[in-house]
Amino acid sequence: MVGMRFAKGHGTENDFVILPDPEGDLDLTEETVRLLCDRRAGIGGDGVLRVVRTRAFGETLAPAARTAERPEWFMDYRNADGSVAEMCGNGVRVFARYLLHAGLVQGDRFEVGTRDGAKEVRVEADGDITVDMGFVEVHGTSSAKLARQVVHGTQISVGNPHLACEVAGTVAEVDLSEPPVLDGEAFPSGANVEVYDEVAPGVLEMRVYERGSGETRSCGTGIVAAAMAASPPGEAATWRVRVPGGECTVLLDLDGARLRGPAVIVAEGETSLV
């Protein structure tokens, strides 16, 4: 069997299998994604990032994502269960790091195509990567039933749906062992659920249950959603957000949100799983 090259990377321990597929030749099925992300039978990861040239990407993009046609490279992101996701904040940073690592882009500023449109990426002097996440939408309030409690929070879209919930006590006490039960009318396609607490001025602690992946060590769009939920409406704000896998910074202003944090490539190899 002919193997396929892969890489493995993470952003604050939100980890991904990276598949270079420049011409879009790979038929990436849900079963294949699940196997790749299996931490015992596969490579292991919270999702798969397929690296494909935008011109070769066969999917018809939704009107909201038309700007994704501008960049040369498109991030085809899949959750660990094989489902397609609109956006992944940590994934964009890891995707950008891989493009630089593989010599597919040059410079410290470029764009990455996503199902939520083109995202501008900037490489900082210290090696962190900042992603312009665009405008964050607030859609009211809702609730979720967790394993041992009901949490209440803000409905937020960061290209994908979130319910960001401030909790009393520490986030470590929240039981995220079971999939949250959400209001089907508010979230017809499901959502990521974040629990957060402000532990110091300008500092949040957060955990997340990701739709299609379960509890993960970090979630970039969830970090932005929690920062947005914690901010006074209409005011600029800067937050440091601590997650189990590390820390990111969110900058919110009238131009939208920017997410800054680390992204590293930890391994490369060849797999016969695809």
CSV table of C-alpha atoms in Angstrom, one decimal:
chain,number,residue,atom,x,y,z
A,1,MET,CA,0.0,0.0,0.0
A,2,VAL,CA,1.3,3.4,-0.9
A,3,GLY,CA,1.6,5.7,2.1
A,4,MET,CA,0.6,9.3,2.4
A,5,ARG,CA,2.7,12.0,4.1
A,6,PHE,CA,1.3,13.6,7.2
A,7,ALA,CA,2.3,16.0,9.9
A,8,LYS,CA,1.1,16.4,13.5
A,9,GLY,CA,0.8,19.8,15.2
A,10,HIS,CA,-1.0,21.5,18.1
A,11,GLY,CA,-2.0,24.9,19.3
A,12,THR,CA,-2.2,25.0,23.1
A,13,GLU,CA,-2.5,21.2,23.0
A,14,ASN,CA,-5.5,21.3,20.6
A,15,ASP,CA,-3.9,18.8,18.3
A,16,PHE,CA,-4.4,18.0,14.6
A,17,VAL,CA,-3.4,15.5,11.9
A,18,ILE,CA,-2.3,17.5,8.9
A,19,LEU,CA,-2.7,16.0,5.4
A,20,PRO,CA,-1.0,17.7,2.5
A,21,ASP,CA,-3.3,17.2,-0.5
A,22,PRO,CA,-2.4,20.2,-2.8
A,23,GLU,CA,-4.5,19.1,-5.8
A,24,GLY,CA,-7.5,17.8,-3.8
A,25,ASP,CA,-7.0,14.2,-4.9
A,26,LEU,CA,-7.9,12.6,-1.5
A,27,ASP,CA,-11.4,11.3,-0.8
A,28,LEU,CA,-11.5,12.1,2.9
A,29,THR,CA,-14.3,10.1,4.3
A,30,GLU,CA,-15.8,10.4,7.8
A,31,GLU,CA,-14.5,6.9,8.5
A,32,THR,CA,-10.9,7.8,7.5
A,33,VAL,CA,-11.0,11.0,9.7
A,34,ARG,CA,-12.2,9.0,12.7
A,35,LEU,CA,-9.4,6.4,12.2
A,36,LEU,CA,-6.7,9.1,11.8
A,37,CYS,CA,-7.9,10.8,15.0
A,38,ASP,CA,-8.1,7.6,17.0
A,39,ARG,CA,-5.5,7.9,19.7
A,40,ARG,CA,-5.0,4.1,19.9
A,41,ALA,CA,-5.6,2.8,16.4
A,42,GLY,CA,-4.5,5.9,14.4
A,43,ILE,CA,-2.3,8.9,14.7
A,44,GLY,CA,-4.5,10.7,17.2
A,45,GLY,CA,-5.9,14.2,17.2
A,46,ASP,CA,-8.9,16.5,17.9
A,47,GLY,CA,-9.3,16.9,14.1
A,48,VAL,CA,-7.8,16.8,10.6
A,49,LEU,CA,-6.5,19.7,8.6
A,50,ARG,CA,-6.4,18.9,4.9
A,51,VAL,CA,-4.0,21.3,3.1
A,52,VAL,CA,-5.5,21.9,-0.4
A,53,ARG,CA,-5.1,24.6,-3.0
A,54,THR,CA,-8.2,26.7,-3.1
A,55,ARG,CA,-8.5,26.3,-6.9
A,56,ALA,CA,-8.6,22.5,-6.4
A,57,PHE,CA,-11.2,22.5,-3.7
A,58,GLY,CA,-14.3,21.1,-5.2
A,59,GLU,CA,-16.9,22.2,-2.6
A,60,THR,CA,-19.1,25.1,-3.5
A,61,LEU,CA,-18.5,27.7,-0.9
A,62,ALA,CA,-21.5,29.4,0.8
A,63,PRO,CA,-21.9,33.1,0.0
A,64,ALA,CA,-20.5,34.1,3.4
A,65,ALA,CA,-17.3,32.3,2.6
A,66,ARG,CA,-16.6,33.8,-0.8
A,67,THR,CA,-13.5,35.6,0.4
A,68,ALA,CA,-12.0,32.2,1.0
A,69,GLU,CA,-11.4,32.0,-2.8
A,70,ARG,CA,-8.7,34.7,-2.5
A,71,PRO,CA,-5.9,32.7,-0.7
A,72,GLU,CA,-3.9,30.0,-2.5
A,73,TRP,CA,-4.4,27.6,0.4
A,74,PHE,CA,-7.6,26.3,1.9
A,75,MET,CA,-8.0,24.7,5.3
A,76,ASP,CA,-10.4,21.8,4.9
A,77,TYR,CA,-11.1,21.1,8.6
A,78,ARG,CA,-12.8,18.0,10.0
A,79,ASN,CA,-13.8,17.2,13.6
A,80,ALA,CA,-12.5,14.0,15.2
A,81,ASP,CA,-15.9,12.3,14.5
A,82,GLY,CA,-15.5,13.0,10.7
A,83,SER,CA,-18.0,15.9,10.6
A,84,VAL,CA,-17.2,19.1,8.7
A,85,ALA,CA,-16.6,22.2,10.8
A,86,GLU,CA,-16.9,25.8,9.6
A,87,MET,CA,-14.0,27.2,11.5
A,88,CYS,CA,-11.2,26.3,14.0
A,89,GLY,CA,-9.1,29.1,15.6
A,90,ASN,CA,-6.3,26.9,16.9
A,91,GLY,CA,-6.5,25.0,13.6
A,92,VAL,CA,-5.8,28.1,11.5
A,93,ARG,CA,-2.7,28.8,13.5
A,94,VAL,CA,-1.4,25.3,13.2
A,95,PHE,CA,-2.3,25.3,9.5
A,96,ALA,CA,-0.4,28.6,9.0
A,97,ARG,CA,2.6,27.1,10.9
A,98,TYR,CA,2.6,24.1,8.6
A,99,LEU,CA,2.5,26.3,5.5
A,100,LEU,CA,5.5,28.1,6.7
A,101,HIS,CA,7.3,24.9,7.8
A,102,ALA,CA,6.7,23.3,4.4
A,103,GLY,CA,7.8,26.4,2.5
A,104,LEU,CA,4.3,26.8,0.9
A,105,VAL,CA,4.1,30.5,1.9
A,106,GLN,CA,6.7,33.2,2.6
A,107,GLY,CA,6.6,36.3,4.8
A,108,ASP,CA,5.0,37.1,8.1
A,109,ARG,CA,1.5,38.0,6.7
A,110,PHE,CA,-0.7,36.0,4.5
A,111,GLU,CA,-4.3,34.6,4.2
A,112,VAL,CA,-5.8,31.2,4.8
A,113,GLY,CA,-9.1,30.1,3.2
A,114,THR,CA,-11.7,28.6,5.5
A,115,ARG,CA,-15.4,27.9,5.3
A,116,ASP,CA,-15.9,31.1,7.3
A,117,GLY,CA,-14.0,33.1,4.6
A,118,ALA,CA,-10.4,34.2,4.3
A,119,LYS,CA,-8.5,34.7,7.6
A,120,GLU,CA,-5.5,37.0,7.7
A,121,VAL,CA,-2.5,35.5,9.6
A,122,ARG,CA,0.4,37.4,11.1
A,123,VAL,CA,3.5,35.8,12.5
A,124,GLU,CA,4.7,37.7,15.6
A,125,ALA,CA,8.4,38.4,16.5
A,126,ASP,CA,8.2,35.8,19.4
A,127,GLY,CA,6.9,33.1,17.1
A,128,ASP,CA,3.3,33.3,18.2
A,129,ILE,CA,0.7,33.5,15.4
A,130,THR,CA,-2.2,36.0,15.4
A,131,VAL,CA,-5.3,35.3,13.3
A,132,ASP,CA,-7.9,37.9,12.4
A,133,MET,CA,-11.1,36.1,13.4
A,134,GLY,CA,-13.4,38.7,11.9
A,135,PHE,CA,-16.6,39.9,13.5
A,136,VAL,CA,-18.1,37.9,16.4
A,137,GLU,CA,-21.9,37.7,16.5
A,138,VAL,CA,-23.9,37.6,19.7
A,139,HIS,CA,-27.3,36.0,19.4
A,140,GLY,CA,-28.9,36.2,22.9
A,141,THR,CA,-28.9,33.7,25.7
A,142,SER,CA,-29.5,30.0,26.1
A,143,SER,CA,-28.7,27.0,28.4
A,144,ALA,CA,-27.1,23.6,28.3
A,145,LYS,CA,-27.6,20.5,30.5
A,146,LEU,CA,-24.2,19.1,31.5
A,147,ALA,CA,-23.6,15.8,33.3
A,148,ARG,CA,-24.3,17.2,36.8
A,149,GLN,CA,-25.6,20.8,36.3
A,150,VAL,CA,-27.3,23.2,34.0
A,151,VAL,CA,-25.3,26.2,32.8
A,152,HIS,CA,-26.5,29.4,31.3
A,153,GLY,CA,-24.7,31.5,28.8
A,154,THR,CA,-24.4,33.6,25.7
A,155,GLN,CA,-25.1,32.3,22.2
A,156,ILE,CA,-22.1,33.4,20.0
A,157,SER,CA,-21.0,32.8,16.5
A,158,VAL,CA,-17.3,32.8,15.6
A,159,GLY,CA,-18.0,31.3,12.2
A,160,ASN,CA,-19.2,28.3,14.2
A,161,PRO,CA,-21.8,28.1,17.0
A,162,HIS,CA,-20.9,28.5,20.7
A,163,LEU,CA,-22.6,28.7,24.1
A,164,ALA,CA,-20.2,30.5,26.4
A,165,CYS,CA,-21.2,30.1,30.1
A,166,GLU,CA,-19.8,31.9,33.1
A,167,VAL,CA,-19.8,29.6,36.1
A,168,ALA,CA,-19.5,30.1,39.9
A,169,GLY,CA,-16.5,28.4,41.5
A,170,THR,CA,-13.7,27.0,39.4
A,171,VAL,CA,-14.1,25.6,35.9
A,172,ALA,CA,-12.2,22.5,37.1
A,173,GLU,CA,-15.3,21.5,39.1
A,174,VAL,CA,-17.5,21.4,36.0
A,175,ASP,CA,-18.3,17.9,34.8
A,176,LEU,CA,-17.8,17.8,31.0
A,177,SER,CA,-17.7,14.0,30.7
A,178,GLU,CA,-21.0,13.8,28.7
A,179,PRO,CA,-22.2,15.7,25.6
A,180,PRO,CA,-24.1,18.8,26.6
A,181,VAL,CA,-27.8,18.8,25.9
A,182,LEU,CA,-28.7,22.0,24.0
A,183,ASP,CA,-31.9,23.7,22.9
A,184,GLY,CA,-32.5,22.3,19.5
A,185,GLU,CA,-34.2,25.5,18.3
A,186,ALA,CA,-31.3,27.7,19.3
A,187,PHE,CA,-28.6,25.3,18.1
A,188,PRO,CA,-30.1,23.2,15.3
A,189,SER,CA,-26.6,22.0,14.2
A,190,GLY,CA,-25.2,21.7,17.8
A,191,ALA,CA,-22.6,23.9,19.3
A,192,ASN,CA,-19.4,24.1,21.3
A,193,VAL,CA,-20.0,24.7,25.0
A,194,GLU,CA,-17.5,26.8,27.0
A,195,VAL,CA,-17.5,27.2,30.8
A,196,TYR,CA,-15.3,30.1,32.0
A,197,ASP,CA,-14.6,32.2,35.1
A,198,GLU,CA,-12.7,35.5,35.5
A,199,VAL,CA,-9.9,34.7,37.9
A,200,ALA,CA,-8.1,38.1,37.7
A,201,PRO,CA,-8.7,41.4,35.9
A,202,GLY,CA,-8.4,40.6,32.2
A,203,VAL,CA,-7.8,36.9,32.8
A,204,LEU,CA,-10.2,34.0,32.2
A,205,GLU,CA,-10.0,30.3,32.8
A,206,MET,CA,-11.9,28.2,30.4
A,207,ARG,CA,-12.8,24.6,29.5
A,208,VAL,CA,-14.7,23.4,26.5
A,209,TYR,CA,-16.7,20.5,25.1
A,210,GLU,CA,-16.3,20.7,21.4
A,211,ARG,CA,-19.0,19.6,19.0
A,212,GLY,CA,-17.8,16.5,17.2
A,213,SER,CA,-14.6,16.0,19.4
A,214,GLY,CA,-15.6,16.0,23.1
A,215,GLU,CA,-13.7,17.9,25.8
A,216,THR,CA,-10.4,19.2,24.3
A,217,ARG,CA,-7.4,20.8,25.8
A,218,SER,CA,-8.2,24.0,24.0
A,219,CYS,CA,-10.5,25.6,21.4
A,220,GLY,CA,-9.5,28.8,19.6
A,221,THR,CA,-13.0,29.8,18.6
A,222,GLY,CA,-14.2,28.9,22.0
A,223,ILE,CA,-11.5,31.1,23.6
A,224,VAL,CA,-12.8,34.0,21.4
A,225,ALA,CA,-16.4,33.2,22.3
A,226,ALA,CA,-15.6,33.3,26.1
A,227,ALA,CA,-13.7,36.5,25.8
A,228,MET,CA,-16.7,38.1,23.9
A,229,ALA,CA,-19.2,36.8,26.5
A,230,ALA,CA,-17.1,38.3,29.3
A,231,SER,CA,-16.7,41.7,27.7
A,232,PRO,CA,-19.0,44.7,28.2
A,233,PRO,CA,-21.1,45.2,25.0
A,234,GLY,CA,-19.6,47.5,22.4
A,235,GLU,CA,-16.3,48.0,24.4
A,236,ALA,CA,-12.8,47.1,23.3
A,237,ALA,CA,-11.1,44.6,25.5
A,238,THR,CA,-8.0,42.4,25.8
A,239,TRP,CA,-8.2,39.1,27.5
A,240,ARG,CA,-5.7,36.4,28.5
A,241,VAL,CA,-7.5,33.1,28.4
A,242,ARG,CA,-6.1,30.1,30.2
A,243,VAL,CA,-7.1,26.6,29.0
A,244,PRO,CA,-5.8,23.2,30.1
A,245,GLY,CA,-3.4,23.2,27.2
A,246,GLY,CA,-1.9,26.7,27.7
A,247,GLU,CA,-2.9,30.3,27.1
A,248,CYS,CA,-4.0,32.6,24.3
A,249,THR,CA,-4.7,36.3,24.0
A,250,VAL,CA,-7.9,37.8,22.5
A,251,LEU,CA,-8.1,41.4,21.3
A,252,LEU,CA,-11.6,42.7,20.7
A,253,ASP,CA,-12.4,46.1,19.1
A,254,LEU,CA,-14.7,47.6,16.5
A,255,ASP,CA,-12.8,45.8,13.8
A,256,GLY,CA,-13.6,42.4,15.2
A,257,ALA,CA,-11.5,39.8,17.1
A,258,ARG,CA,-7.9,38.7,16.9
A,259,LEU,CA,-6.6,35.5,18.5
A,260,ARG,CA,-2.9,35.2,19.3
A,261,GLY,CA,-1.1,32.1,20.6
A,262,PRO,CA,1.5,29.4,19.9
A,263,ALA,CA,1.4,26.8,17.1
A,264,VAL,CA,3.9,24.1,16.6
A,265,ILE,CA,4.6,21.1,14.3
A,266,VAL,CA,5.7,18.2,16.4
A,267,ALA,CA,6.1,15.3,14.0
A,268,GLU,CA,6.1,14.3,10.3
A,269,GLY,CA,5.8,10.9,8.7
A,270,GLU,CA,4.0,8.5,6.4
A,271,THR,CA,0.7,6.8,7.0
A,272,SER,CA,-1.1,3.9,5.3
A,273,LEU,CA,-4.5,4.9,6.9
A,274,VAL,CA,-5.4,7.0,3.8
